């Protein structure tokens, strides 16, 4: 068996120069946003990373290999693929062996980024403990991945469709640093505030990069979650989004939606119920996360070169 990793030429060149690279996930493209906004957003996010001094590496499984960096045609194909699989840690090897197109979740993207030697990853929101998780046991594999794989993940917190206090408890139990960027509160994806204090706070990319490198020095496995609040002008206040979330959750329960289908179902319904406002916010926060992740990746490269 050959190792099933394929770097685009752009990513391979950045790697051999020790230049900063930012990993990007693909489930947000196939299961998180409708076409064509999904492809447009993926393109904008890549441009944002380049504009901030790093090389973007969108990750997916295609043709029996893990692809690190997709070209324009591949991004288009993925954005319109019918029946692309949603790959988490459990699904990665099976998809590579059986063939087919697979989009990587936060968990699977972290694994692939690590294999490619990429330290920093930008996404929208991470998965978490679902509401009713004590009964359903629905806890995203993203959380355990953060405890195991040494990648710094920049997200806008976790969505209020989840049980945020339990999500934070789980991360604390597994020893994952949760760092709010520039504020004391843990952000709630569409909203800057969740009413919950973040366990840690940092105000600069340099400090977050130094903490990433320090964890490596200490031999600690696992990554860091950087929770970057959505830009003020794009925010949907909590009182506006809460009733839509409640409606979507009630519909999911009535329809018996379970397992992998839960997150995509809720995102799609909130998009419809908000008249598209949730999507505009989602795009703005992913772009903001791409900027911060680029700054962190640049700092990690710089600090590593100095040491
Ligand atoms: N959050 C978003 N958009 C997304 C997802 C999360 O704002 O598209 C995707 C990510 O890929 C994440 C996954 O890893 O959903 C979590 O799915 P689950 O809850 O089934 O673990
Ligand atoms: Mn789940």
PDB file of C-alpha atoms and ligand atoms in Angstrom:
ATOM      1  CA  UNK A   1       0.000   0.000   0.000  1.00  0.00           C
ATOM      2  CA  UNK A   2       1.269   3.473  -0.773  1.00  0.00           C
ATOM      3  CA  UNK A   3       0.545   6.302   1.620  1.00  0.00           C
ATOM      4  CA  UNK A   4      -2.675   7.910   0.317  1.00  0.00           C
ATOM      5  CA  UNK A   5      -1.700  11.571   0.684  1.00  0.00           C
ATOM      6  CA  UNK A   6      -1.564  13.958  -2.291  1.00  0.00           C
ATOM      7  CA  UNK A   7      -0.438  17.541  -1.872  1.00  0.00           C
ATOM      8  CA  UNK A   8      -1.262  20.114  -4.552  1.00  0.00           C
ATOM      9  CA  UNK A   9       1.864  21.643  -6.079  1.00  0.00           C
ATOM     10  CA  UNK A  10       1.144  24.947  -4.313  1.00  0.00           C
ATOM     11  CA  UNK A  11       0.874  23.261  -0.915  1.00  0.00           C
ATOM     12  CA  UNK A  12       3.913  21.054  -1.571  1.00  0.00           C
ATOM     13  CA  UNK A  13       5.998  24.136  -2.407  1.00  0.00           C
ATOM     14  CA  UNK A  14       4.859  25.962   0.741  1.00  0.00           C
ATOM     15  CA  UNK A  15       5.650  22.872   2.811  1.00  0.00           C
ATOM     16  CA  UNK A  16       9.194  22.521   1.573  1.00  0.00           C
ATOM     17  CA  UNK A  17       9.819  26.233   2.240  1.00  0.00           C
ATOM     18  CA  UNK A  18       8.398  25.988   5.769  1.00  0.00           C
ATOM     19  CA  UNK A  19       5.930  28.670   4.664  1.00  0.00           C
ATOM     20  CA  UNK A  20       2.634  29.147   6.538  1.00  0.00           C
ATOM     21  CA  UNK A  21      -0.292  26.947   5.446  1.00  0.00           C
ATOM     22  CA  UNK A  22      -3.908  27.029   6.618  1.00  0.00           C
ATOM     23  CA  UNK A  23      -6.014  23.869   6.321  1.00  0.00           C
ATOM     24  CA  UNK A  24      -9.692  24.253   5.369  1.00  0.00           C
ATOM     25  CA  UNK A  25     -12.430  21.652   5.739  1.00  0.00           C
ATOM     26  CA  UNK A  26     -14.851  20.500   3.048  1.00  0.00           C
ATOM     27  CA  UNK A  27     -17.963  19.350   4.924  1.00  0.00           C
ATOM     28  CA  UNK A  28     -18.908  23.011   5.177  1.00  0.00           C
ATOM     29  CA  UNK A  29     -18.904  22.953   1.338  1.00  0.00           C
ATOM     30  CA  UNK A  30     -20.912  19.748   0.813  1.00  0.00           C
ATOM     31  CA  UNK A  31     -23.162  19.700   3.886  1.00  0.00           C
ATOM     32  CA  UNK A  32     -22.952  23.143   5.478  1.00  0.00           C
ATOM     33  CA  UNK A  33     -23.958  25.581   2.741  1.00  0.00           C
ATOM     34  CA  UNK A  34     -26.132  25.454  -0.400  1.00  0.00           C
ATOM     35  CA  UNK A  35     -24.696  25.640  -3.941  1.00  0.00           C
ATOM     36  CA  UNK A  36     -23.484  28.044  -5.358  1.00  0.00           C
ATOM     37  CA  UNK A  37     -22.711  30.020  -2.183  1.00  0.00           C
ATOM     38  CA  UNK A  38     -20.676  27.053  -0.920  1.00  0.00           C
ATOM     39  CA  UNK A  39     -18.201  27.200  -3.831  1.00  0.00           C
ATOM     40  CA  UNK A  40     -18.103  31.002  -3.819  1.00  0.00           C
ATOM     41  CA  UNK A  41     -17.369  30.990  -0.097  1.00  0.00           C
ATOM     42  CA  UNK A  42     -14.666  28.335  -0.450  1.00  0.00           C
ATOM     43  CA  UNK A  43     -13.007  30.497  -3.090  1.00  0.00           C
ATOM     44  CA  UNK A  44     -13.299  33.681  -1.005  1.00  0.00           C
ATOM     45  CA  UNK A  45     -11.847  31.902   2.015  1.00  0.00           C
ATOM     46  CA  UNK A  46      -8.857  30.694  -0.001  1.00  0.00           C
ATOM     47  CA  UNK A  47      -8.314  34.231  -1.340  1.00  0.00           C
ATOM     48  CA  UNK A  48      -8.513  35.627   2.199  1.00  0.00           C
ATOM     49  CA  UNK A  49      -5.808  33.197   3.366  1.00  0.00           C
ATOM     50  CA  UNK A  50      -3.541  34.173   0.451  1.00  0.00           C
ATOM     51  CA  UNK A  51      -4.146  37.881   1.100  1.00  0.00           C
ATOM     52  CA  UNK A  52      -2.913  37.350   4.655  1.00  0.00           C
ATOM     53  CA  UNK A  53       0.355  35.679   3.788  1.00  0.00           C
ATOM     54  CA  UNK A  54      -0.468  31.967   3.948  1.00  0.00           C
ATOM     55  CA  UNK A  55      -1.257  29.140   1.533  1.00  0.00           C
ATOM     56  CA  UNK A  56      -4.759  27.629   1.704  1.00  0.00           C
ATOM     57  CA  UNK A  57      -5.148  23.843   1.710  1.00  0.00           C
ATOM     58  CA  UNK A  58      -8.731  22.686   1.279  1.00  0.00           C
ATOM     59  CA  UNK A  59      -8.911  19.010   2.247  1.00  0.00           C
ATOM     60  CA  UNK A  60     -11.139  16.240   0.863  1.00  0.00           C
ATOM     61  CA  UNK A  61     -10.987  12.595  -0.206  1.00  0.00           C
ATOM     62  CA  UNK A  62     -11.113  12.013  -3.959  1.00  0.00           C
ATOM     63  CA  UNK A  63      -9.975   9.101  -6.133  1.00  0.00           C
ATOM     64  CA  UNK A  64      -8.801   7.050  -3.168  1.00  0.00           C
ATOM     65  CA  UNK A  65      -6.454   9.683  -1.819  1.00  0.00           C
ATOM     66  CA  UNK A  66      -6.470  12.427   0.758  1.00  0.00           C
ATOM     67  CA  UNK A  67      -6.188  15.607  -1.243  1.00  0.00           C
ATOM     68  CA  UNK A  68      -4.412  18.508   0.449  1.00  0.00           C
ATOM     69  CA  UNK A  69      -5.219  21.546  -1.706  1.00  0.00           C
ATOM     70  CA  UNK A  70      -7.883  21.492  -4.435  1.00  0.00           C
ATOM     71  CA  UNK A  71      -7.820  23.352  -7.732  1.00  0.00           C
ATOM     72  CA  UNK A  72     -10.742  25.375  -9.124  1.00  0.00           C
ATOM     73  CA  UNK A  73     -12.279  22.452 -11.064  1.00  0.00           C
ATOM     74  CA  UNK A  74     -12.069  20.140  -8.073  1.00  0.00           C
ATOM     75  CA  UNK A  75     -13.697  22.731  -5.821  1.00  0.00           C
ATOM     76  CA  UNK A  76     -16.523  23.123  -8.362  1.00  0.00           C
ATOM     77  CA  UNK A  77     -16.990  19.358  -8.618  1.00  0.00           C
ATOM     78  CA  UNK A  78     -17.072  18.955  -4.843  1.00  0.00           C
ATOM     79  CA  UNK A  79     -19.530  21.815  -4.416  1.00  0.00           C
ATOM     80  CA  UNK A  80     -22.013  20.132  -6.757  1.00  0.00           C
ATOM     81  CA  UNK A  81     -21.283  16.494  -5.881  1.00  0.00           C
ATOM     82  CA  UNK A  82     -24.422  14.539  -5.122  1.00  0.00           C
ATOM     83  CA  UNK A  83     -23.952  12.099  -2.284  1.00  0.00           C
ATOM     84  CA  UNK A  84     -20.471  13.102  -1.132  1.00  0.00           C
ATOM     85  CA  UNK A  85     -19.874  11.268   2.145  1.00  0.00           C
ATOM     86  CA  UNK A  86     -19.425  13.198   5.386  1.00  0.00           C
ATOM     87  CA  UNK A  87     -16.177  11.838   6.765  1.00  0.00           C
ATOM     88  CA  UNK A  88     -15.186  11.885  10.386  1.00  0.00           C
ATOM     89  CA  UNK A  89     -12.382   9.892  12.064  1.00  0.00           C
ATOM     90  CA  UNK A  90     -14.422   6.679  11.803  1.00  0.00           C
ATOM     91  CA  UNK A  91     -15.004   6.959   8.046  1.00  0.00           C
ATOM     92  CA  UNK A  92     -11.686   8.096   6.629  1.00  0.00           C
ATOM     93  CA  UNK A  93      -9.951   4.769   5.999  1.00  0.00           C
ATOM     94  CA  UNK A  94     -13.112   3.100   4.667  1.00  0.00           C
ATOM     95  CA  UNK A  95     -13.692   5.895   2.139  1.00  0.00           C
ATOM     96  CA  UNK A  96     -10.084   5.677   0.922  1.00  0.00           C
ATOM     97  CA  UNK A  97     -10.385   1.937   0.391  1.00  0.00           C
ATOM     98  CA  UNK A  98     -13.830   1.817  -1.211  1.00  0.00           C
ATOM     99  CA  UNK A  99     -13.443   4.934  -3.382  1.00  0.00           C
ATOM    100  CA  UNK A 100     -15.949   7.723  -3.747  1.00  0.00           C
ATOM    101  CA  UNK A 101     -15.841  11.359  -2.842  1.00  0.00           C
ATOM    102  CA  UNK A 102     -15.696  12.342   0.798  1.00  0.00           C
ATOM    103  CA  UNK A 103     -15.861  15.702   2.523  1.00  0.00           C
ATOM    104  CA  UNK A 104     -13.884  16.012   5.732  1.00  0.00           C
ATOM    105  CA  UNK A 105     -15.426  17.267   8.981  1.00  0.00           C
ATOM    106  CA  UNK A 106     -13.390  19.169  11.541  1.00  0.00           C
ATOM    107  CA  UNK A 107     -12.216  15.871  13.065  1.00  0.00           C
ATOM    108  CA  UNK A 108     -11.126  14.315   9.759  1.00  0.00           C
ATOM    109  CA  UNK A 109      -9.582  17.573   8.512  1.00  0.00           C
ATOM    110  CA  UNK A 110      -7.458  17.752  11.670  1.00  0.00           C
ATOM    111  CA  UNK A 111      -6.187  14.213  11.077  1.00  0.00           C
ATOM    112  CA  UNK A 112      -5.330  14.973   7.443  1.00  0.00           C
ATOM    113  CA  UNK A 113      -3.725  18.329   8.263  1.00  0.00           C
ATOM    114  CA  UNK A 114      -1.530  16.627  10.840  1.00  0.00           C
ATOM    115  CA  UNK A 115      -0.463  13.989   8.307  1.00  0.00           C
ATOM    116  CA  UNK A 116       0.496  16.786   5.907  1.00  0.00           C
ATOM    117  CA  UNK A 117       2.447  18.676   8.594  1.00  0.00           C
ATOM    118  CA  UNK A 118      -0.036  21.569   8.775  1.00  0.00           C
ATOM    119  CA  UNK A 119      -0.483  23.204  12.197  1.00  0.00           C
ATOM    120  CA  UNK A 120      -3.361  25.607  11.657  1.00  0.00           C
ATOM    121  CA  UNK A 121      -6.933  25.085  10.469  1.00  0.00           C
ATOM    122  CA  UNK A 122      -9.807  27.520   9.925  1.00  0.00           C
ATOM    123  CA  UNK A 123     -13.473  26.542   9.917  1.00  0.00           C
ATOM    124  CA  UNK A 124     -16.893  27.987  10.786  1.00  0.00           C
ATOM    125  CA  UNK A 125     -18.025  26.195  13.890  1.00  0.00           C
ATOM    126  CA  UNK A 126     -17.015  22.915  15.490  1.00  0.00           C
ATOM    127  CA  UNK A 127     -19.391  20.096  16.344  1.00  0.00           C
ATOM    128  CA  UNK A 128     -20.186  19.607  20.018  1.00  0.00           C
ATOM    129  CA  UNK A 129     -22.471  17.997  22.547  1.00  0.00           C
ATOM    130  CA  UNK A 130     -25.983  18.145  21.100  1.00  0.00           C
ATOM    131  CA  UNK A 131     -28.887  19.303  23.238  1.00  0.00           C
ATOM    132  CA  UNK A 132     -30.363  16.216  24.824  1.00  0.00           C
ATOM    133  CA  UNK A 133     -26.896  14.654  24.504  1.00  0.00           C
ATOM    134  CA  UNK A 134     -27.221  13.043  27.922  1.00  0.00           C
ATOM    135  CA  UNK A 135     -30.018  10.901  26.431  1.00  0.00           C
ATOM    136  CA  UNK A 136     -28.962  10.613  22.770  1.00  0.00           C
ATOM    137  CA  UNK A 137     -25.196  10.321  23.394  1.00  0.00           C
ATOM    138  CA  UNK A 138     -24.772  12.613  20.353  1.00  0.00           C
ATOM    139  CA  UNK A 139     -21.345  14.115  20.963  1.00  0.00           C
ATOM    140  CA  UNK A 140     -19.360  15.190  17.908  1.00  0.00           C
ATOM    141  CA  UNK A 141     -16.112  13.350  17.239  1.00  0.00           C
ATOM    142  CA  UNK A 142     -14.650  16.853  16.702  1.00  0.00           C
ATOM    143  CA  UNK A 143     -14.286  17.177  20.477  1.00  0.00           C
ATOM    144  CA  UNK A 144     -12.254  14.019  21.055  1.00  0.00           C
ATOM    145  CA  UNK A 145     -10.148  14.861  18.003  1.00  0.00           C
ATOM    146  CA  UNK A 146      -9.189  18.176  19.575  1.00  0.00           C
ATOM    147  CA  UNK A 147      -7.911  16.156  22.529  1.00  0.00           C
ATOM    148  CA  UNK A 148      -5.772  13.902  20.344  1.00  0.00           C
ATOM    149  CA  UNK A 149      -4.477  15.742  17.292  1.00  0.00           C
ATOM    150  CA  UNK A 150      -2.029  18.634  17.516  1.00  0.00           C
ATOM    151  CA  UNK A 151      -3.682  21.198  15.268  1.00  0.00           C
ATOM    152  CA  UNK A 152      -4.819  24.694  16.271  1.00  0.00           C
ATOM    153  CA  UNK A 153      -8.426  25.092  15.091  1.00  0.00           C
ATOM    154  CA  UNK A 154      -9.931  28.554  14.621  1.00  0.00           C
ATOM    155  CA  UNK A 155     -13.752  28.559  14.819  1.00  0.00           C
ATOM    156  CA  UNK A 156     -16.443  31.047  15.824  1.00  0.00           C
ATOM    157  CA  UNK A 157     -17.179  28.946  18.888  1.00  0.00           C
ATOM    158  CA  UNK A 158     -19.914  26.359  18.615  1.00  0.00           C
ATOM    159  CA  UNK A 159     -23.441  26.878  17.428  1.00  0.00           C
ATOM    160  CA  UNK A 160     -26.260  27.568  19.813  1.00  0.00           C
ATOM    161  CA  UNK A 161     -28.024  24.517  18.293  1.00  0.00           C
ATOM    162  CA  UNK A 162     -25.690  22.618  20.628  1.00  0.00           C
ATOM    163  CA  UNK A 163     -25.533  22.364  24.397  1.00  0.00           C
ATOM    164  CA  UNK A 164     -22.728  24.880  24.871  1.00  0.00           C
ATOM    165  CA  UNK A 165     -22.130  24.379  28.626  1.00  0.00           C
ATOM    166  CA  UNK A 166     -21.787  20.606  28.114  1.00  0.00           C
ATOM    167  CA  UNK A 167     -19.557  21.165  25.087  1.00  0.00           C
ATOM    168  CA  UNK A 168     -17.203  23.280  27.218  1.00  0.00           C
ATOM    169  CA  UNK A 169     -17.310  20.708  30.045  1.00  0.00           C
ATOM    170  CA  UNK A 170     -16.383  17.922  27.644  1.00  0.00           C
ATOM    171  CA  UNK A 171     -13.436  19.924  26.258  1.00  0.00           C
ATOM    172  CA  UNK A 172     -12.258  20.672  29.783  1.00  0.00           C
ATOM    173  CA  UNK A 173     -12.437  16.999  30.742  1.00  0.00           C
ATOM    174  CA  UNK A 174     -10.343  16.068  27.714  1.00  0.00           C
ATOM    175  CA  UNK A 175      -7.781  18.784  28.429  1.00  0.00           C
ATOM    176  CA  UNK A 176      -8.425  20.905  25.356  1.00  0.00           C
ATOM    177  CA  UNK A 177      -7.459  24.577  25.693  1.00  0.00           C
ATOM    178  CA  UNK A 178     -10.404  26.759  24.659  1.00  0.00           C
ATOM    179  CA  UNK A 179      -9.083  30.242  23.934  1.00  0.00           C
ATOM    180  CA  UNK A 180     -11.488  33.109  23.261  1.00  0.00           C
ATOM    181  CA  UNK A 181      -9.872  35.684  21.018  1.00  0.00           C
ATOM    182  CA  UNK A 182     -10.067  39.272  22.228  1.00  0.00           C
ATOM    183  CA  UNK A 183     -12.943  38.817  24.682  1.00  0.00           C
ATOM    184  CA  UNK A 184     -13.743  36.982  27.912  1.00  0.00           C
ATOM    185  CA  UNK A 185     -16.897  35.244  26.724  1.00  0.00           C
ATOM    186  CA  UNK A 186     -17.106  32.080  24.630  1.00  0.00           C
ATOM    187  CA  UNK A 187     -18.733  33.131  21.321  1.00  0.00           C
ATOM    188  CA  UNK A 188     -21.796  31.305  19.953  1.00  0.00           C
ATOM    189  CA  UNK A 189     -21.191  31.228  16.185  1.00  0.00           C
ATOM    190  CA  UNK A 190     -23.878  33.590  14.795  1.00  0.00           C
ATOM    191  CA  UNK A 191     -23.692  35.641  18.002  1.00  0.00           C
ATOM    192  CA  UNK A 192     -20.657  37.122  19.719  1.00  0.00           C
ATOM    193  CA  UNK A 193     -21.958  36.222  23.142  1.00  0.00           C
ATOM    194  CA  UNK A 194     -23.071  32.972  24.722  1.00  0.00           C
ATOM    195  CA  UNK A 195     -23.384  34.074  28.333  1.00  0.00           C
ATOM    196  CA  UNK A 196     -20.575  31.603  29.161  1.00  0.00           C
ATOM    197  CA  UNK A 197     -17.073  32.567  30.232  1.00  0.00           C
ATOM    198  CA  UNK A 198     -14.330  31.132  28.033  1.00  0.00           C
ATOM    199  CA  UNK A 199     -11.736  29.123  29.987  1.00  0.00           C
ATOM    200  CA  UNK A 200      -8.841  31.098  28.420  1.00  0.00           C
ATOM    201  CA  UNK A 201      -8.415  34.392  26.593  1.00  0.00           C
ATOM    202  CA  UNK A 202      -5.681  35.633  24.269  1.00  0.00           C
ATOM    203  CA  UNK A 203      -5.452  38.891  22.360  1.00  0.00           C
ATOM    204  CA  UNK A 204      -2.753  38.194  19.776  1.00  0.00           C
ATOM    205  CA  UNK A 205      -1.942  35.644  17.087  1.00  0.00           C
ATOM    206  CA  UNK A 206       1.664  35.607  18.322  1.00  0.00           C
ATOM    207  CA  UNK A 207       0.573  34.389  21.747  1.00  0.00           C
ATOM    208  CA  UNK A 208      -1.688  31.685  20.299  1.00  0.00           C
ATOM    209  CA  UNK A 209       1.186  30.531  18.053  1.00  0.00           C
ATOM    210  CA  UNK A 210       3.588  30.467  21.000  1.00  0.00           C
ATOM    211  CA  UNK A 211       1.115  28.375  23.016  1.00  0.00           C
ATOM    212  CA  UNK A 212       0.836  25.927  20.091  1.00  0.00           C
ATOM    213  CA  UNK A 213       4.621  25.551  19.952  1.00  0.00           C
ATOM    214  CA  UNK A 214       4.883  25.292  23.752  1.00  0.00           C
ATOM    215  CA  UNK A 215       2.405  22.392  23.750  1.00  0.00           C
ATOM    216  CA  UNK A 216       4.644  20.628  21.222  1.00  0.00           C
ATOM    217  CA  UNK A 217       7.704  21.284  23.387  1.00  0.00           C
ATOM    218  CA  UNK A 218       5.910  19.784  26.378  1.00  0.00           C
ATOM    219  CA  UNK A 219       4.930  16.743  24.321  1.00  0.00           C
ATOM    220  CA  UNK A 220       1.224  17.301  24.942  1.00  0.00           C
ATOM    221  CA  UNK A 221      -0.950  15.582  22.374  1.00  0.00           C
ATOM    222  CA  UNK A 222      -4.035  17.365  21.108  1.00  0.00           C
ATOM    223  CA  UNK A 223      -4.758  20.772  19.665  1.00  0.00           C
ATOM    224  CA  UNK A 224      -6.131  24.128  20.716  1.00  0.00           C
ATOM    225  CA  UNK A 225      -9.564  25.554  20.015  1.00  0.00           C
ATOM    226  CA  UNK A 226      -9.441  29.263  19.228  1.00  0.00           C
ATOM    227  CA  UNK A 227     -12.908  30.787  19.518  1.00  0.00           C
ATOM    228  CA  UNK A 228     -13.046  33.906  17.360  1.00  0.00           C
ATOM    229  CA  UNK A 229     -16.224  36.000  17.737  1.00  0.00           C
ATOM    230  CA  UNK A 230     -18.122  36.818  14.542  1.00  0.00           C
ATOM    231  CA  UNK A 231     -17.460  40.403  13.322  1.00  0.00           C
ATOM    232  CA  UNK A 232     -19.866  42.880  14.969  1.00  0.00           C
ATOM    233  CA  UNK A 233     -21.469  44.006  11.697  1.00  0.00           C
ATOM    234  CA  UNK A 234     -22.367  40.430  10.682  1.00  0.00           C
ATOM    235  CA  UNK A 235     -23.674  39.231  14.036  1.00  0.00           C
ATOM    236  CA  UNK A 236     -27.207  37.897  14.546  1.00  0.00           C
ATOM    237  CA  UNK A 237     -28.152  38.757  18.134  1.00  0.00           C
ATOM    238  CA  UNK A 238     -29.035  35.845  20.376  1.00  0.00           C
ATOM    239  CA  UNK A 239     -32.652  36.959  20.806  1.00  0.00           C
ATOM    240  CA  UNK A 240     -33.163  36.831  17.005  1.00  0.00           C
ATOM    241  CA  UNK A 241     -31.597  33.432  16.355  1.00  0.00           C
ATOM    242  CA  UNK A 242     -32.930  31.576  19.432  1.00  0.00           C
ATOM    243  CA  UNK A 243     -36.549  31.135  18.231  1.00  0.00           C
ATOM    244  CA  UNK A 244     -35.328  29.845  14.849  1.00  0.00           C
ATOM    245  CA  UNK A 245     -33.046  27.335  16.538  1.00  0.00           C
ATOM    246  CA  UNK A 246     -35.908  26.149  18.737  1.00  0.00           C
ATOM    247  CA  UNK A 247     -38.158  25.637  15.697  1.00  0.00           C
ATOM    248  CA  UNK A 248     -35.451  23.736  13.789  1.00  0.00           C
ATOM    249  CA  UNK A 249     -34.704  21.529  16.809  1.00  0.00           C
ATOM    250  CA  UNK A 250     -38.396  20.710  17.267  1.00  0.00           C
ATOM    251  CA  UNK A 251     -38.695  19.793  13.580  1.00  0.00           C
ATOM    252  CA  UNK A 252     -35.617  17.566  13.771  1.00  0.00           C
ATOM    253  CA  UNK A 253     -37.101  15.738  16.751  1.00  0.00           C
ATOM    254  CA  UNK A 254     -40.467  15.254  15.020  1.00  0.00           C
ATOM    255  CA  UNK A 255     -38.778  14.001  11.834  1.00  0.00           C
ATOM    256  CA  UNK A 256     -36.576  11.596  13.811  1.00  0.00           C
ATOM    257  CA  UNK A 257     -33.327  13.041  12.401  1.00  0.00           C
ATOM    258  CA  UNK A 258     -30.340  11.326  14.001  1.00  0.00           C
ATOM    259  CA  UNK A 259     -26.559  10.800  13.872  1.00  0.00           C
ATOM    260  CA  UNK A 260     -24.657  12.443  10.981  1.00  0.00           C
ATOM    261  CA  UNK A 261     -27.817  13.995   9.545  1.00  0.00           C
ATOM    262  CA  UNK A 262     -28.527  16.215  12.567  1.00  0.00           C
ATOM    263  CA  UNK A 263     -26.069  19.072  11.964  1.00  0.00           C
ATOM    264  CA  UNK A 264     -26.757  19.440   8.187  1.00  0.00           C
ATOM    265  CA  UNK A 265     -30.534  19.327   8.808  1.00  0.00           C
ATOM    266  CA  UNK A 266     -30.426  22.055  11.453  1.00  0.00           C
ATOM    267  CA  UNK A 267     -28.143  24.299   9.374  1.00  0.00           C
ATOM    268  CA  UNK A 268     -30.403  24.008   6.334  1.00  0.00           C
ATOM    269  CA  UNK A 269     -33.589  24.733   8.325  1.00  0.00           C
ATOM    270  CA  UNK A 270     -32.088  27.741  10.102  1.00  0.00           C
ATOM    271  CA  UNK A 271     -30.958  29.045   6.697  1.00  0.00           C
ATOM    272  CA  UNK A 272     -34.548  28.775   5.421  1.00  0.00           C
ATOM    273  CA  UNK A 273     -36.173  30.122   8.586  1.00  0.00           C
ATOM    274  CA  UNK A 274     -33.828  33.135   8.689  1.00  0.00           C
ATOM    275  CA  UNK A 275     -34.442  34.006   5.040  1.00  0.00           C
ATOM    276  CA  UNK A 276     -30.751  33.501   4.272  1.00  0.00           C
ATOM    277  CA  UNK A 277     -29.488  35.724   7.081  1.00  0.00           C
ATOM    278  CA  UNK A 278     -27.770  32.807   8.828  1.00  0.00           C
ATOM    279  CA  UNK A 279     -25.790  32.057   5.663  1.00  0.00           C
ATOM    280  CA  UNK A 280     -24.546  35.641   5.297  1.00  0.00           C
ATOM    281  CA  UNK A 281     -23.381  35.516   8.915  1.00  0.00           C
ATOM    282  CA  UNK A 282     -21.779  32.108   8.362  1.00  0.00           C
ATOM    283  CA  UNK A 283     -19.774  33.417   5.385  1.00  0.00           C
ATOM    284  CA  UNK A 284     -18.596  36.500   7.313  1.00  0.00           C
ATOM    285  CA  UNK A 285     -17.412  34.459  10.278  1.00  0.00           C
ATOM    286  CA  UNK A 286     -15.556  31.901   8.162  1.00  0.00           C
ATOM    287  CA  UNK A 287     -13.689  34.747   6.448  1.00  0.00           C
ATOM    288  CA  UNK A 288     -12.799  36.275   9.815  1.00  0.00           C
ATOM    289  CA  UNK A 289     -11.549  32.874  10.994  1.00  0.00           C
ATOM    290  CA  UNK A 290      -9.446  32.495   7.838  1.00  0.00           C
ATOM    291  CA  UNK A 291      -7.772  35.847   8.607  1.00  0.00           C
ATOM    292  CA  UNK A 292      -6.976  34.948  12.197  1.00  0.00           C
ATOM    293  CA  UNK A 293      -5.786  31.441  11.260  1.00  0.00           C
ATOM    294  CA  UNK A 294      -3.478  32.953   8.631  1.00  0.00           C
ATOM    295  CA  UNK A 295      -1.976  35.306  11.202  1.00  0.00           C
ATOM    296  CA  UNK A 296      -1.430  32.365  13.577  1.00  0.00           C
ATOM    297  CA  UNK A 297       0.140  30.220  10.812  1.00  0.00           C
ATOM    298  CA  UNK A 298       2.479  33.100   9.856  1.00  0.00           C
ATOM    299  CA  UNK A 299       3.508  33.457  13.516  1.00  0.00           C
ATOM    300  CA  UNK A 300       4.086  29.715  13.969  1.00  0.00           C
ATOM    301  CA  UNK A 301       6.405  29.683  10.924  1.00  0.00           C
ATOM    302  CA  UNK A 302       8.236  32.778  12.112  1.00  0.00           C
ATOM    303  CA  UNK A 303       8.679  31.593  15.693  1.00  0.00           C
ATOM    304  CA  UNK A 304       9.720  28.110  14.565  1.00  0.00           C
ATOM    305  CA  UNK A 305      12.368  29.576  12.214  1.00  0.00           C
ATOM    306  CA  UNK A 306      13.793  31.663  15.086  1.00  0.00           C
ATOM    307  CA  UNK A 307      14.144  28.780  17.523  1.00  0.00           C
TER     308      UNK A 307
HETATM  309  N1  LIG B   1     -20.479  23.779  11.894  1.00  0.00           N
HETATM  310  C1  LIG B   1     -20.800  24.648  10.895  1.00  0.00           C
HETATM  311  N2  LIG B   1     -20.896  24.210   9.626  1.00  0.00           N
HETATM  312  C2  LIG B   1     -20.603  22.924   9.336  1.00  0.00           C
HETATM  313  C3  LIG B   1     -20.215  22.030  10.383  1.00  0.00           C
HETATM  314  C4  LIG B   1     -20.181  22.511  11.645  1.00  0.00           C
HETATM  315  O1  LIG B   1     -21.013  25.807  11.144  1.00  0.00           O
HETATM  316  O2  LIG B   1     -20.693  22.569   8.155  1.00  0.00           O
HETATM  317  C5  LIG B   1     -19.782  20.651  10.052  1.00  0.00           C
HETATM  318  C6  LIG B   1     -18.273  20.529  10.365  1.00  0.00           C
HETATM  319  O3  LIG B   1     -17.659  19.802   9.331  1.00  0.00           O
HETATM  320  C7  LIG B   1     -18.237  19.746  11.650  1.00  0.00           C
HETATM  321  C8  LIG B   1     -19.430  18.858  11.481  1.00  0.00           C
HETATM  322  O4  LIG B   1     -17.043  19.027  11.837  1.00  0.00           O
HETATM  323  O5  LIG B   1     -20.412  19.694  10.886  1.00  0.00           O
HETATM  324  C9  LIG B   1     -19.907  18.294  12.786  1.00  0.00           C
HETATM  325  O6  LIG B   1     -20.835  17.293  12.506  1.00  0.00           O
HETATM  326  P1  LIG B   1     -21.343  16.345  13.702  1.00  0.00           P
HETATM  327  O7  LIG B   1     -22.126  17.265  14.595  1.00  0.00           O
HETATM  328  O8  LIG B   1     -22.203  15.315  13.000  1.00  0.00           O
HETATM  329  O9  LIG B   1     -20.116  15.777  14.329  1.00  0.00           O
HETATM  330 MN1  LIG B   2     -23.266  13.760  15.943  1.00  0.00          MN
END
